[in-house]
XYZ file of C-alpha atoms in Angstrom:
779
model
C -65.077 6.514 -29.994
C -68.018 8.623 -28.786
C -66.320 9.475 -25.509
C -63.258 10.642 -27.269
C -65.249 12.805 -29.535
C -66.895 14.305 -26.540
C -63.617 14.904 -24.749
C -62.075 16.360 -27.839
C -65.062 18.614 -28.227
C -64.811 19.740 -24.641
C -61.083 20.328 -25.142
C -61.762 22.516 -28.153
C -64.294 24.487 -26.179
C -61.998 24.823 -23.147
C -60.407 27.991 -24.370
C -63.764 29.706 -24.998
C -67.260 28.419 -24.361
C -68.059 26.023 -21.558
C -68.427 22.418 -22.800
C -71.851 20.863 -22.876
C -71.501 18.533 -19.911
C -70.031 21.363 -17.810
C -72.756 23.898 -18.669
C -75.224 22.815 -15.934
C -72.697 21.780 -13.284
C -74.245 24.119 -10.747
C -77.675 22.368 -10.716
C -76.572 19.477 -8.522
C -77.515 15.843 -8.818
C -81.105 14.493 -8.782
C -81.672 11.710 -6.299
C -85.313 10.959 -7.322
C -87.843 11.474 -10.132
C -87.981 14.954 -11.599
C -90.971 17.155 -10.768
C -94.126 16.430 -12.779
C -94.066 18.385 -16.020
C -97.189 20.164 -17.268
C -99.822 18.299 -19.308
C -99.242 18.962 -22.962
C -102.129 17.150 -24.754
C -105.805 16.196 -24.354
C -106.800 12.636 -23.578
C -110.324 11.586 -24.784
C -112.196 8.717 -23.131
C -114.624 6.841 -25.499
C -117.317 4.301 -24.890
C -117.722 0.902 -26.534
C -119.383 2.316 -29.545
C -116.711 4.950 -29.972
C -118.633 7.788 -28.489
C -116.885 10.480 -26.480
C -117.397 10.129 -22.842
C -115.047 12.815 -21.516
C -111.678 14.564 -22.212
C -108.926 16.039 -20.097
C -105.284 17.163 -20.432
C -103.209 14.028 -20.157
C -100.168 13.955 -22.455
C -96.771 14.386 -20.659
C -93.355 12.678 -20.588
C -93.479 9.435 -18.702
C -91.478 9.135 -15.487
C -89.801 5.721 -14.975
C -91.094 4.084 -11.826
C -94.012 6.561 -11.560
C -95.968 6.150 -14.738
C -97.247 2.976 -16.436
C -95.154 3.458 -19.541
C -94.498 -0.176 -20.428
C -97.390 -1.822 -22.287
C -97.898 -5.557 -22.036
C -100.625 -6.266 -24.547
C -103.331 -3.758 -23.690
C -102.323 -3.203 -20.029
C -99.745 -0.702 -18.734
C -97.213 -1.557 -16.050
C -94.916 0.740 -13.966
C -91.135 0.842 -14.813
C -88.896 0.797 -11.649
C -85.614 2.808 -11.583
C -83.405 -0.337 -11.348
C -85.182 -1.705 -14.390
C -84.641 1.567 -16.237
C -80.931 1.521 -15.303
C -80.726 -2.092 -16.457
C -82.384 -1.076 -19.700
C -79.695 1.578 -20.259
C -76.910 -0.902 -19.407
C -78.425 -3.541 -21.716
C -78.495 -1.080 -24.594
C -74.853 -0.091 -23.928
C -73.752 -3.718 -23.812
C -75.755 -4.627 -26.926
C -74.606 -1.841 -29.206
C -71.322 -1.005 -27.381
C -70.564 2.183 -29.321
C -71.273 4.248 -32.371
C -74.453 5.532 -34.015
C -76.651 2.487 -33.228
C -76.128 3.035 -29.516
C -76.884 6.734 -29.785
C -80.053 6.021 -31.756
C -81.237 3.367 -29.291
C -80.617 5.627 -26.302
C -82.294 8.590 -27.953
C -85.390 6.450 -28.756
C -86.084 5.718 -25.119
C -89.658 6.697 -24.147
C -88.278 8.853 -21.308
C -84.937 10.626 -20.846
C -82.769 9.325 -17.999
C -81.506 11.592 -15.232
C -77.892 11.791 -13.861
C -78.677 9.507 -10.939
C -80.092 6.881 -13.286
C -77.050 7.239 -15.518
C -74.741 6.613 -12.531
C -76.766 3.562 -11.543
C -76.546 2.167 -15.080
C -72.810 2.932 -15.366
C -72.071 1.180 -12.088
C -73.869 -1.984 -13.301
C -71.663 -2.293 -16.368
C -68.851 -4.880 -16.148
C -65.489 -3.489 -15.056
C -63.535 -5.755 -17.409
C -64.827 -4.000 -20.564
C -64.660 -0.193 -20.393
C -65.987 0.408 -23.961
C -69.761 0.347 -23.107
C -69.168 2.674 -20.170
C -67.145 5.080 -22.313
C -69.831 5.088 -25.006
C -72.690 5.570 -22.520
C -70.962 8.495 -20.794
C -70.027 10.028 -24.142
C -73.701 9.966 -25.236
C -74.875 11.339 -21.909
C -72.467 14.265 -22.055
C -74.195 15.464 -25.213
C -77.638 15.470 -23.572
C -79.118 18.648 -22.079
C -80.001 16.929 -18.827
C -76.357 15.853 -18.094
C -74.693 17.247 -14.952
C -70.995 16.492 -14.070
C -70.744 14.117 -11.150
C -67.730 13.251 -9.003
C -69.127 9.754 -8.506
C -69.538 9.151 -12.237
C -66.126 10.681 -13.104
C -64.345 8.687 -10.394
C -66.126 5.531 -11.574
C -64.975 6.221 -15.103
C -61.400 6.923 -13.944
C -61.264 3.697 -11.952
C -62.641 1.630 -14.868
C -60.227 2.996 -17.519
C -57.075 0.876 -17.830
C -54.095 3.323 -17.873
C -52.039 1.053 -20.088
C -54.373 1.627 -23.037
C -56.431 4.687 -22.047
C -53.929 7.068 -20.468
C -54.883 9.914 -22.908
C -58.538 9.601 -21.817
C -57.474 9.658 -18.156
C -55.385 12.786 -18.697
C -58.260 14.425 -20.598
C -60.637 13.594 -17.752
C -58.083 15.029 -15.297
C -57.735 18.234 -17.309
C -61.506 18.671 -17.644
C -62.034 18.097 -13.941
C -59.219 20.478 -12.971
C -60.719 23.092 -15.336
C -64.039 23.170 -13.452
C -64.869 26.256 -11.430
C -64.593 24.239 -8.235
C -62.252 21.246 -8.776
C -62.179 20.648 -5.015
C -65.694 19.223 -5.403
C -64.250 16.327 -7.399
C -61.665 14.811 -4.987
C -62.526 11.209 -5.803
C -61.974 11.743 -9.510
C -58.597 13.446 -9.078
C -57.421 10.818 -6.593
C -58.574 8.025 -8.886
C -56.662 9.435 -11.862
C -53.399 9.892 -9.920
C -53.692 6.474 -8.259
C -54.469 4.706 -11.534
C -51.535 6.305 -13.380
C -49.071 5.709 -10.522
C -50.232 2.173 -9.816
C -49.694 1.157 -13.441
C -46.161 2.590 -13.529
C -46.818 5.694 -15.663
C -44.262 7.912 -13.963
C -44.328 11.049 -16.074
C -48.145 11.385 -16.365
C -48.707 10.667 -12.688
C -46.032 13.097 -11.505
C -47.368 15.672 -13.983
C -50.816 15.365 -12.427
C -49.314 15.671 -8.953
C -47.483 18.870 -9.886
C -50.646 20.314 -11.475
C -52.601 19.642 -8.301
C -49.836 21.094 -6.127
C -49.597 24.238 -8.239
C -53.372 24.617 -8.193
C -53.378 24.454 -4.377
C -55.459 21.286 -4.269
C -55.302 19.745 -0.791
C -57.662 16.843 -1.303
C -55.173 14.250 -2.489
C -55.548 11.243 -0.210
C -53.079 8.784 1.334
C -53.555 5.911 -1.196
C -52.729 8.247 -4.077
C -49.665 9.559 -2.256
C -48.545 6.004 -1.444
C -48.939 4.890 -5.066
C -46.855 7.852 -6.239
C -44.207 7.287 -3.551
C -43.942 3.623 -4.430
C -43.509 4.397 -8.126
C -40.822 7.036 -7.540
C -38.853 4.850 -5.144
C -39.093 1.888 -7.504
C -37.582 4.015 -10.264
C -34.785 5.189 -7.974
C -36.008 8.813 -7.763
C -35.694 9.181 -4.002
C -35.332 12.969 -4.136
C -38.660 13.255 -6.005
C -40.253 10.890 -3.511
C -39.100 13.146 -0.665
C -40.667 16.073 -2.517
C -43.978 14.211 -2.578
C -43.552 13.312 1.090
C -42.991 16.967 2.006
C -46.116 17.970 0.075
C -48.026 15.253 1.884
C -46.990 16.721 5.236
C -47.786 20.271 4.064
C -51.290 19.350 2.918
C -52.029 17.698 6.264
C -52.643 14.267 4.791
C -52.446 11.502 7.380
C -49.667 8.932 7.060
C -50.706 5.312 7.217
C -48.682 2.160 7.692
C -47.922 1.885 3.995
C -46.506 5.412 3.919
C -44.195 4.693 6.828
C -43.050 1.428 5.254
C -42.118 3.319 2.097
C -40.680 6.501 3.595
C -38.541 5.181 6.471
C -36.372 2.802 4.383
C -36.100 5.393 1.605
C -34.881 8.098 3.978
C -32.425 5.705 5.575
C -30.986 4.506 2.257
C -30.637 8.093 1.051
C -28.441 8.942 4.027
C -31.047 10.974 5.912
C -30.667 8.736 8.913
C -31.863 11.228 11.519
C -35.073 11.920 9.593
C -35.605 8.182 9.138
C -35.178 7.522 12.856
C -37.565 10.359 13.707
C -40.236 8.961 11.374
C -39.543 5.458 12.698
C -40.193 6.608 16.275
C -43.314 8.438 15.119
C -44.503 5.248 13.441
C -44.153 3.270 16.668
C -46.132 5.886 18.617
C -48.969 6.179 16.065
C -52.127 4.398 17.191
C -53.413 1.636 14.987
C -50.074 0.896 13.341
C -48.228 -1.151 15.941
C -44.695 -2.387 15.530
C -42.786 -1.776 12.343
C -42.515 -4.714 9.952
C -39.333 -6.736 9.718
C -38.320 -5.091 6.440
C -38.179 -1.620 8.002
C -36.166 -2.925 10.937
C -33.775 -4.671 8.577
C -33.121 -1.537 6.537
C -32.601 0.600 9.637
C -30.140 -1.876 11.179
C -28.265 -2.237 7.905
C -27.983 1.511 7.287
C -27.025 2.369 10.869
C -24.355 -0.349 10.919
C -22.859 0.746 7.612
C -22.897 4.372 8.749
C -20.812 3.481 11.792
C -23.588 4.123 14.336
C -23.044 0.770 15.916
C -24.697 1.545 19.263
C -27.904 2.656 17.572
C -27.741 -0.296 15.184
C -27.276 -2.745 18.035
C -30.201 -1.183 19.918
C -32.408 -1.486 16.843
C -31.228 -5.076 16.371
C -32.108 -6.002 19.987
C -35.495 -4.297 19.658
C -36.167 -6.253 16.461
C -35.459 -9.524 18.272
C -37.558 -8.482 21.293
C -40.567 -7.637 19.102
C -40.488 -11.154 17.731
C -39.228 -10.595 14.215
C -36.943 -13.231 12.820
C -33.578 -11.719 12.063
C -32.536 -12.378 8.494
C -29.075 -13.360 7.403
C -28.657 -9.993 5.713
C -29.301 -8.082 8.942
C -26.904 -10.254 10.926
C -24.327 -9.877 8.177
C -24.646 -6.096 8.287
C -24.223 -6.031 12.067
C -21.254 -8.387 12.136
C -19.648 -6.569 9.225
C -20.123 -3.185 10.902
C -18.635 -4.389 14.176
C -15.685 -6.062 12.467
C -14.870 -3.102 10.247
C -14.939 -0.732 13.186
C -12.349 -2.828 14.988
C -14.798 -4.481 17.425
C -13.929 -8.006 16.403
C -14.828 -9.518 19.800
C -18.344 -8.059 19.704
C -18.698 -9.180 16.099
C -17.713 -12.735 16.958
C -20.155 -12.779 19.887
C -22.941 -11.768 17.495
C -21.680 -14.413 15.078
C -22.017 -17.128 17.719
C -25.435 -15.822 18.729
C -26.512 -15.993 15.110
C -25.258 -19.567 14.784
C -27.075 -20.607 17.963
C -30.274 -19.036 16.591
C -30.179 -21.405 13.637
C -29.223 -18.847 11.011
C -26.911 -20.145 8.318
C -24.225 -17.584 7.446
C -23.971 -16.758 3.800
C -20.858 -16.813 1.688
C -20.075 -13.107 2.131
C -20.316 -13.272 5.911
C -18.102 -16.345 6.098
C -15.518 -14.668 3.884
C -15.522 -11.457 5.896
C -15.190 -13.186 9.281
C -12.374 -15.433 8.065
C -10.423 -12.519 6.601
C -11.037 -10.310 9.650
C -9.694 -12.919 12.049
C -6.724 -13.565 9.782
C -5.821 -9.878 9.521
C -6.101 -9.420 13.271
C -3.599 -12.200 13.853
C -6.083 -14.817 15.093
C -4.846 -17.378 12.633
C -6.119 -20.418 14.561
C -9.692 -19.092 14.622
C -9.402 -18.061 10.972
C -8.208 -21.553 9.997
C -11.100 -23.162 11.914
C -13.673 -20.881 10.292
C -12.077 -21.550 6.926
C -12.550 -25.282 7.469
C -16.181 -24.761 8.521
C -16.690 -22.679 5.403
C -15.437 -25.477 3.168
C -17.554 -28.073 5.025
C -20.646 -25.915 4.564
C -20.112 -26.074 0.830
C -18.832 -22.584 0.149
C -15.907 -22.355 -2.229
C -13.399 -19.802 -0.895
C -12.606 -16.883 -3.129
C -9.073 -16.086 -4.297
C -9.161 -13.089 -1.957
C -9.855 -15.337 1.051
C -7.091 -17.718 0.065
C -4.751 -14.802 -0.501
C -5.582 -13.249 2.857
C -4.904 -16.483 4.737
C -1.691 -17.198 2.850
C -0.424 -13.651 3.319
C -1.272 -13.525 7.010
C 0.373 -16.890 7.719
C 3.356 -15.755 5.677
C 3.579 -12.503 7.639
C 3.502 -14.526 10.858
C 6.327 -16.712 9.559
C 4.283 -19.918 9.645
C 5.891 -21.627 6.690
C 4.076 -24.965 6.898
C 0.582 -23.458 7.167
C 1.260 -20.901 4.435
C 2.627 -23.489 2.012
C -0.251 -25.872 2.787
C -2.785 -23.167 1.961
C -0.811 -22.240 -1.145
C -0.906 -25.826 -2.430
C -4.599 -26.105 -1.496
C -5.211 -22.943 -3.463
C -3.436 -24.373 -6.503
C -5.254 -27.719 -6.227
C -8.602 -25.931 -6.083
C -7.831 -24.288 -9.410
C -7.529 -20.817 -7.917
C -4.775 -18.700 -9.404
C -2.749 -16.918 -6.722
C -2.452 -13.190 -7.131
C 0.641 -11.032 -7.229
C 0.321 -10.037 -3.560
C 0.033 -13.712 -2.543
C 3.189 -14.664 -4.409
C 5.007 -11.637 -3.007
C 4.048 -12.397 0.606
C 4.983 -16.055 0.219
C 8.351 -15.295 -1.368
C 9.130 -12.656 1.246
C 8.470 -15.175 4.002
C 10.707 -17.770 2.335
C 13.447 -15.182 1.855
C 13.300 -14.141 5.492
C 13.452 -17.798 6.480
C 16.458 -18.223 4.117
C 14.725 -21.055 2.272
C 16.342 -20.183 -1.043
C 15.557 -23.370 -2.965
C 11.858 -23.289 -2.104
C 11.723 -19.587 -2.925
C 13.254 -20.311 -6.348
C 10.596 -22.975 -7.002
C 7.733 -20.620 -6.053
C 9.262 -17.837 -8.149
C 9.294 -20.051 -11.229
C 5.647 -20.989 -10.544
C 4.898 -17.287 -10.343
C 6.512 -16.833 -13.744
C 4.458 -19.714 -15.146
C 1.300 -17.983 -13.880
C 2.055 -15.034 -16.135
C 3.310 -12.520 -13.597
C 6.469 -10.443 -14.171
C 9.103 -11.672 -11.740
C 12.034 -9.288 -12.243
C 10.938 -6.845 -9.550
C 10.007 -9.589 -7.073
C 13.306 -11.426 -7.591
C 15.217 -8.186 -7.074
C 13.255 -7.499 -3.888
C 14.227 -10.917 -2.538
C 17.853 -10.235 -3.443
C 17.602 -6.987 -1.503
C 16.226 -8.872 1.515
C 19.316 -11.119 1.560
C 21.596 -8.090 1.216
C 19.939 -6.138 4.060
C 19.957 -9.234 6.232
C 23.716 -9.503 5.793
C 23.444 -12.909 4.118
C 25.925 -12.101 1.380
C 26.527 -15.755 0.468
C 22.789 -16.329 0.003
C 22.538 -13.111 -1.986
C 25.289 -14.295 -4.331
C 23.574 -17.684 -4.701
C 20.271 -16.005 -5.454
C 21.965 -13.741 -8.012
C 23.441 -16.788 -9.725
C 19.968 -18.388 -9.796
C 18.547 -15.222 -11.334
C 21.228 -15.332 -13.996
C 20.519 -18.983 -14.808
C 16.784 -18.254 -15.042
C 17.353 -15.268 -17.329
C 16.162 -12.754 -14.716
C 17.897 -9.397 -14.749
C 18.211 -7.020 -11.840
C 18.933 -3.318 -11.666
C 22.248 -1.555 -11.109
C 21.192 -0.209 -7.730
C 20.903 -3.714 -6.279
C 24.162 -4.766 -7.975
C 25.838 -1.864 -6.228
C 24.297 -2.778 -2.891
C 25.508 -6.364 -3.250
C 28.951 -5.140 -4.272
C 29.185 -2.980 -1.158
C 28.032 -5.937 0.949
C 30.776 -8.113 -0.561
C 33.360 -5.430 0.187
C 32.219 -5.226 3.805
C 32.450 -8.974 4.283
C 35.801 -9.246 2.512
C 34.528 -11.246 -0.473
C 36.753 -9.342 -2.896
C 36.844 -12.117 -5.491
C 33.067 -11.896 -5.796
C 33.056 -8.107 -5.593
C 35.138 -7.475 -8.732
C 32.766 -9.298 -11.162
C 29.867 -7.390 -9.626
C 31.649 -4.074 -10.212
C 32.483 -5.068 -13.773
C 28.813 -5.940 -14.326
C 27.853 -2.609 -12.800
C 30.179 -0.701 -15.141
C 29.153 -2.787 -18.155
C 25.490 -2.027 -17.425
C 26.036 1.624 -18.392
C 26.243 2.611 -14.719
C 28.814 5.208 -13.751
C 30.982 4.673 -10.694
C 30.673 7.903 -8.755
C 33.196 9.424 -6.410
C 31.422 8.116 -3.307
C 31.618 4.509 -4.485
C 35.287 4.887 -5.465
C 36.072 6.487 -2.095
C 34.356 3.642 -0.250
C 36.606 1.146 -2.075
C 39.620 3.271 -1.167
C 38.489 3.247 2.463
C 38.558 -0.565 2.389
C 42.123 -0.354 1.076
C 43.098 1.942 3.957
C 41.715 -0.508 6.522
C 43.123 -3.619 4.805
C 46.031 -5.384 6.543
C 46.457 -8.379 4.246
C 48.723 -8.132 1.232
C 46.677 -10.422 -0.970
C 43.537 -8.501 -0.092
C 45.306 -5.262 -0.915
C 46.072 -6.546 -4.400
C 42.437 -7.592 -4.859
C 41.216 -4.163 -3.746
C 43.726 -2.452 -6.061
C 42.312 -4.544 -8.917
C 38.805 -3.463 -7.925
C 39.915 0.192 -7.893
C 41.319 -0.290 -11.372
C 38.093 -1.937 -12.579
C 36.068 1.083 -11.456
C 37.535 3.173 -14.335
C 36.998 6.328 -12.327
C 39.097 9.404 -13.023
C 40.064 9.524 -9.327
C 41.980 6.281 -9.833
C 44.093 7.845 -12.583
C 44.740 10.734 -10.223
C 45.853 8.310 -7.499
C 48.208 6.506 -9.865
C 49.838 9.699 -11.123
C 49.998 11.158 -7.608
C 52.466 8.500 -6.519
C 54.766 9.009 -9.512
C 57.659 11.467 -9.695
C 57.578 14.937 -11.258
C 59.564 13.684 -14.231
C 56.708 11.363 -15.209
C 53.947 13.805 -14.342
C 55.724 16.704 -16.075
C 54.490 19.012 -13.301
C 54.899 19.512 -9.521
C 52.612 17.760 -7.054
C 50.760 20.901 -6.032
C 49.953 21.865 -9.627
C 48.848 18.320 -10.409
C 46.527 18.232 -7.394
C 45.074 21.652 -8.258
C 44.382 20.532 -11.821
C 42.474 17.478 -10.586
C 40.350 19.410 -8.112
C 39.532 22.067 -10.701
C 37.776 19.407 -12.771
C 35.240 18.616 -10.022
C 31.706 20.054 -10.112
C 31.321 21.221 -6.540
C 27.639 22.051 -6.950
C 26.959 18.345 -7.360
C 29.870 16.531 -5.733
C 30.918 18.803 -2.867
C 30.050 16.338 -0.079
C 31.470 13.435 -2.105
C 34.720 15.365 -2.653
C 34.960 16.137 1.060
C 34.586 12.412 1.786
C 37.263 11.612 -0.827
C 39.719 14.095 0.713
C 39.288 12.588 4.184
C 39.913 9.022 2.989
C 42.757 10.068 0.659
C 44.551 11.896 3.458
C 44.157 8.824 5.658
C 45.768 6.733 2.933
C 48.605 9.208 2.262
C 49.484 9.517 5.965
C 49.414 5.747 6.270
C 51.765 5.456 3.311
C 54.107 8.127 4.758
C 53.425 10.601 1.933
C 53.209 13.684 4.151
C 54.282 16.177 1.500
C 51.619 14.930 -0.937
C 49.082 14.902 1.866
C 49.821 18.546 2.706
C 49.382 19.497 -0.945
C 45.975 17.767 -1.049
C 44.889 19.530 2.137
C 46.074 22.907 0.878
C 44.146 22.560 -2.393
C 41.028 21.299 -0.570
C 41.158 24.334 1.713
C 41.669 26.630 -1.274
C 38.524 25.191 -2.893
C 36.582 25.912 0.325
C 35.800 22.292 1.078
C 36.587 23.049 4.737
C 35.909 26.771 4.705
C 35.276 27.151 8.427
C 38.157 24.999 9.604
C 40.660 27.864 10.157
C 39.630 31.092 11.896
C 41.871 34.155 12.425
C 40.341 36.487 14.996
C 42.936 39.286 14.689
C 45.067 39.441 17.849
C 42.607 37.637 20.092
C 42.456 33.985 19.071
C 43.408 31.728 16.172
C 41.718 28.360 15.899
C 41.609 25.186 13.868
C 38.487 22.982 13.853
C 39.168 19.352 12.837
C 36.029 17.738 14.247
C 34.618 16.868 10.799
C 37.903 15.342 9.557
C 39.316 11.833 9.546
C 42.373 10.951 11.613
C 44.826 11.409 8.762
C 43.134 14.601 7.597
C 43.171 15.969 11.143
C 46.919 15.333 11.497
C 47.704 16.871 8.117
C 45.436 19.849 8.828
C 47.116 20.354 12.206
C 50.641 20.324 10.730
C 49.752 22.557 7.808
C 47.785 25.048 9.908
C 50.442 25.296 12.641
C 52.935 25.970 9.838
C 50.719 28.853 8.674
C 50.453 30.145 12.247
C 54.247 29.972 12.573
C 54.794 32.015 9.430
C 52.396 34.716 10.629
C 53.954 34.896 14.071
C 57.651 34.770 13.051
C 57.618 36.615 9.741
C 54.920 39.190 10.398
C 55.194 39.572 14.153
C 51.500 38.946 14.826
C 51.009 37.043 18.081
C 47.425 36.231 19.250
C 46.447 35.872 22.857
C 45.708 32.191 22.458
C 45.594 29.412 19.912
C 42.934 26.676 19.941
C 42.740 23.303 18.262
C 39.093 22.164 18.344
C 39.311 18.396 18.036
C 36.218 17.013 19.674
C 36.263 13.919 21.904
C 37.264 11.519 19.098
C 40.389 13.173 17.705
C 41.522 14.802 20.915
C 43.944 12.086 22.025
C 45.350 11.514 18.515
C 46.337 15.137 17.999
C 47.423 15.519 21.635
C 49.799 12.524 21.435
C 51.492 13.869 18.310
C 51.994 17.305 19.838
C 53.001 15.901 23.204
C 55.948 14.096 21.590
C 57.287 17.558 20.677
C 56.737 19.010 24.162
C 54.051 21.404 22.886
C 52.520 23.966 25.252
C 48.963 22.923 24.300
C 46.806 21.871 27.200
C 44.094 19.263 26.745
C 40.555 20.031 27.876
C 37.316 18.239 27.043
C 37.205 18.900 23.323
C 39.852 21.567 22.768
C 43.653 21.837 22.844
C 44.586 25.427 23.730
C 47.728 27.389 24.578
C 48.762 31.054 25.021
C 50.146 32.743 21.930
C 53.476 33.624 23.555
C 54.102 30.037 24.621
C 53.345 28.797 21.130
C 55.720 31.393 19.658
C 58.582 30.121 21.817
C 57.678 26.541 20.911
C 57.786 27.409 17.203
C 61.452 28.474 17.557
C 62.647 24.977 18.458
C 64.474 23.140 15.622
C 62.501 19.925 15.981
C 59.262 21.895 15.692
C 60.601 23.581 12.570
C 61.464 20.174 11.133
C 58.068 18.863 12.149
C 56.179 21.691 10.525
C 58.256 21.918 7.348
C 58.720 18.281 6.538
C 56.647 15.602 8.188
C 55.669 13.980 11.441
C 58.933 13.153 13.281
C 60.003 9.600 13.712
C 60.870 8.010 17.039
C 64.618 8.569 16.323
C 64.042 12.284 15.801
C 62.110 12.523 19.038
C 64.871 10.639 20.890
C 67.588 12.930 19.433
C 65.600 15.966 20.515
C 65.363 14.660 24.063
C 69.160 14.041 24.094
C 69.826 17.584 22.880
C 67.655 18.931 25.671
C 69.420 16.812 28.260
C 72.938 17.548 26.909
C 72.931 21.052 25.388
C 76.701 20.994 24.652
C 76.203 18.276 22.045
C 73.329 20.072 20.302
C 74.059 21.144 16.696
C 73.787 24.727 15.651
C 70.305 26.071 15.566
C 68.936 26.000 12.074
C 68.078 29.210 10.359
C 64.501 30.201 10.686
C 64.375 31.211 7.021
C 62.053 29.282 4.747
C 63.787 26.321 2.993
C 64.380 26.841 -0.704
C 62.782 23.593 -1.754
C 59.551 24.412 0.075
C 59.591 27.906 -1.310
C 59.866 26.512 -4.840
C 57.010 24.134 -4.274
C 54.953 26.920 -2.891
């Protein structure tokens, strides 16, 4: 095309010589006919016979509208400027482009001027830019052509950017390359507006950056608005804010369209304070008036979602006062913001106000309000809203169903929860895992085992794994103390092929032991052992503790069978402990030491301490004092009760039994007093005082045993104490020696001692204070 050739030519000349149509840009535009040129030829006037009458200079270029240059027959007529412009336009429309157009324009009797060219270009149709492009391309090659902002802006506005964006960019570059591009503001604005309006993001933003870098301040509000709209449509808010900042820097005035674009964009981008500032500025600007409903809607929505509920409510009230109709989206945002912030009452008030105003809540708002009321415990209101939701034609989501079912289940409303559950199933909605879990938990807490089993099987049919849920329900029965229900549920799990874990089996076993269901406990323990679970020392000791407390012979046999089924090494130790030395092939003390040496105290120290306490209870109860003293001695040697005995030189000796069981406290007292006796009688060391720290629980037990032997120990709040000298004299009594060397005296021994005190003549000879041979051997 001719225009392209011209632009290309000007582009090639840009680096060096000034292009042709830029060469005379300083002359300005001609608004009228050019000045009369000089006469260049002689005109001769002849008579009728052909004779010369006169001659004068008369040949010069004709001026359209001033000279009679159009001949009609033999008479000349003047050519007006509109007619000349129409002539140019007619030639451009007839030939459109190419060499024929150039030849026709060059053959005109008089050369047009720039003003005439602009008039002709403006008369061309805007729908077809080809004649205009060709006419301007021809004119640019003429020596009379002068660049014009009006002509360039007209050309920029007529070029469709979709098909002529290279020509627009070339026109932009040529205009920006002029010595004074600020004289062409309409052209530059037209190029940027055309590119931005037609969605050409990269070219339009490129032009904007070129103008900004060149320091051009003449970009007008429509161009800025077109660029802002394009950037925001493409999601480039940060670039739009860059354009907005440049708009403020250049001093360009903001119109209503700018505010409508910028305020919502700033709000959505999180720059709420800047959006509110521009919103207030918009309301105060003269000629703009109130903001449109769309701006209000965005501001209310953003403020509500940002948690600025007071500001959002104020904006909402202002929107209503101005007369804008509040949309469902705005009301939804406000109600949602109030509900999520915990202001359910205010949200429901706005909900009712919205309903009275004739607004129909959408599906999301209905769902949110129903779930919010359900979660806050307002189940009646939630059920009513749920019914209204169904009547309106909205189909509740699985989440809404689940929320209602779970909340009714948490409140223990079995009928309502099951009704919603069946309604959910009838509607074809598949309950989720949380729904099944909440429903089953409610049924378990209500001890509705059969219904829970039915729902659990439906859960399995829905494709959910049920092992964990079934075990959780079993744990609920166990913690609730419903051991019978727990056993029934375990049998149901077995019939349904549902397995549970060893931890829950152990918990159920312990529950059966507590409630005395020993017949049910043994199969559970056998299952526990068969499931590759190891019975630890704590579990074995707990079974032994039940044996200590048992007072029924049949129950004792059952517990002994359970101890045997545990297959713990402590049970073998118990069995061999009660046999004689001939069967054990070693003394009791050596046997006990061998057992305790096989214990890992880094792992089982507390468990071993618990075992010693229960074992000593059992041995004292069975009258096995000698074996009990051996167990205590070995436990003390292994530092299980390291701080129980304290020797403070000659000042005070003490025994602390506060952390021991009753049997362990009695055995520890006997064994420790025996040690004190040996130190005092054999080594002559007598402390000032001796203390037995028993605490409030064991105080009376230990005091009663010692009181039967007329001990010098006095009872205080938590301590039994006595002077060392008094204790030394007490140790010399034969019954005390028997008590400390053998076992706790029987009632007959105590009675004989009292008789010997009352009748000294009948008392036998005082036993030797030397250590008995049998005890020395065992030691």
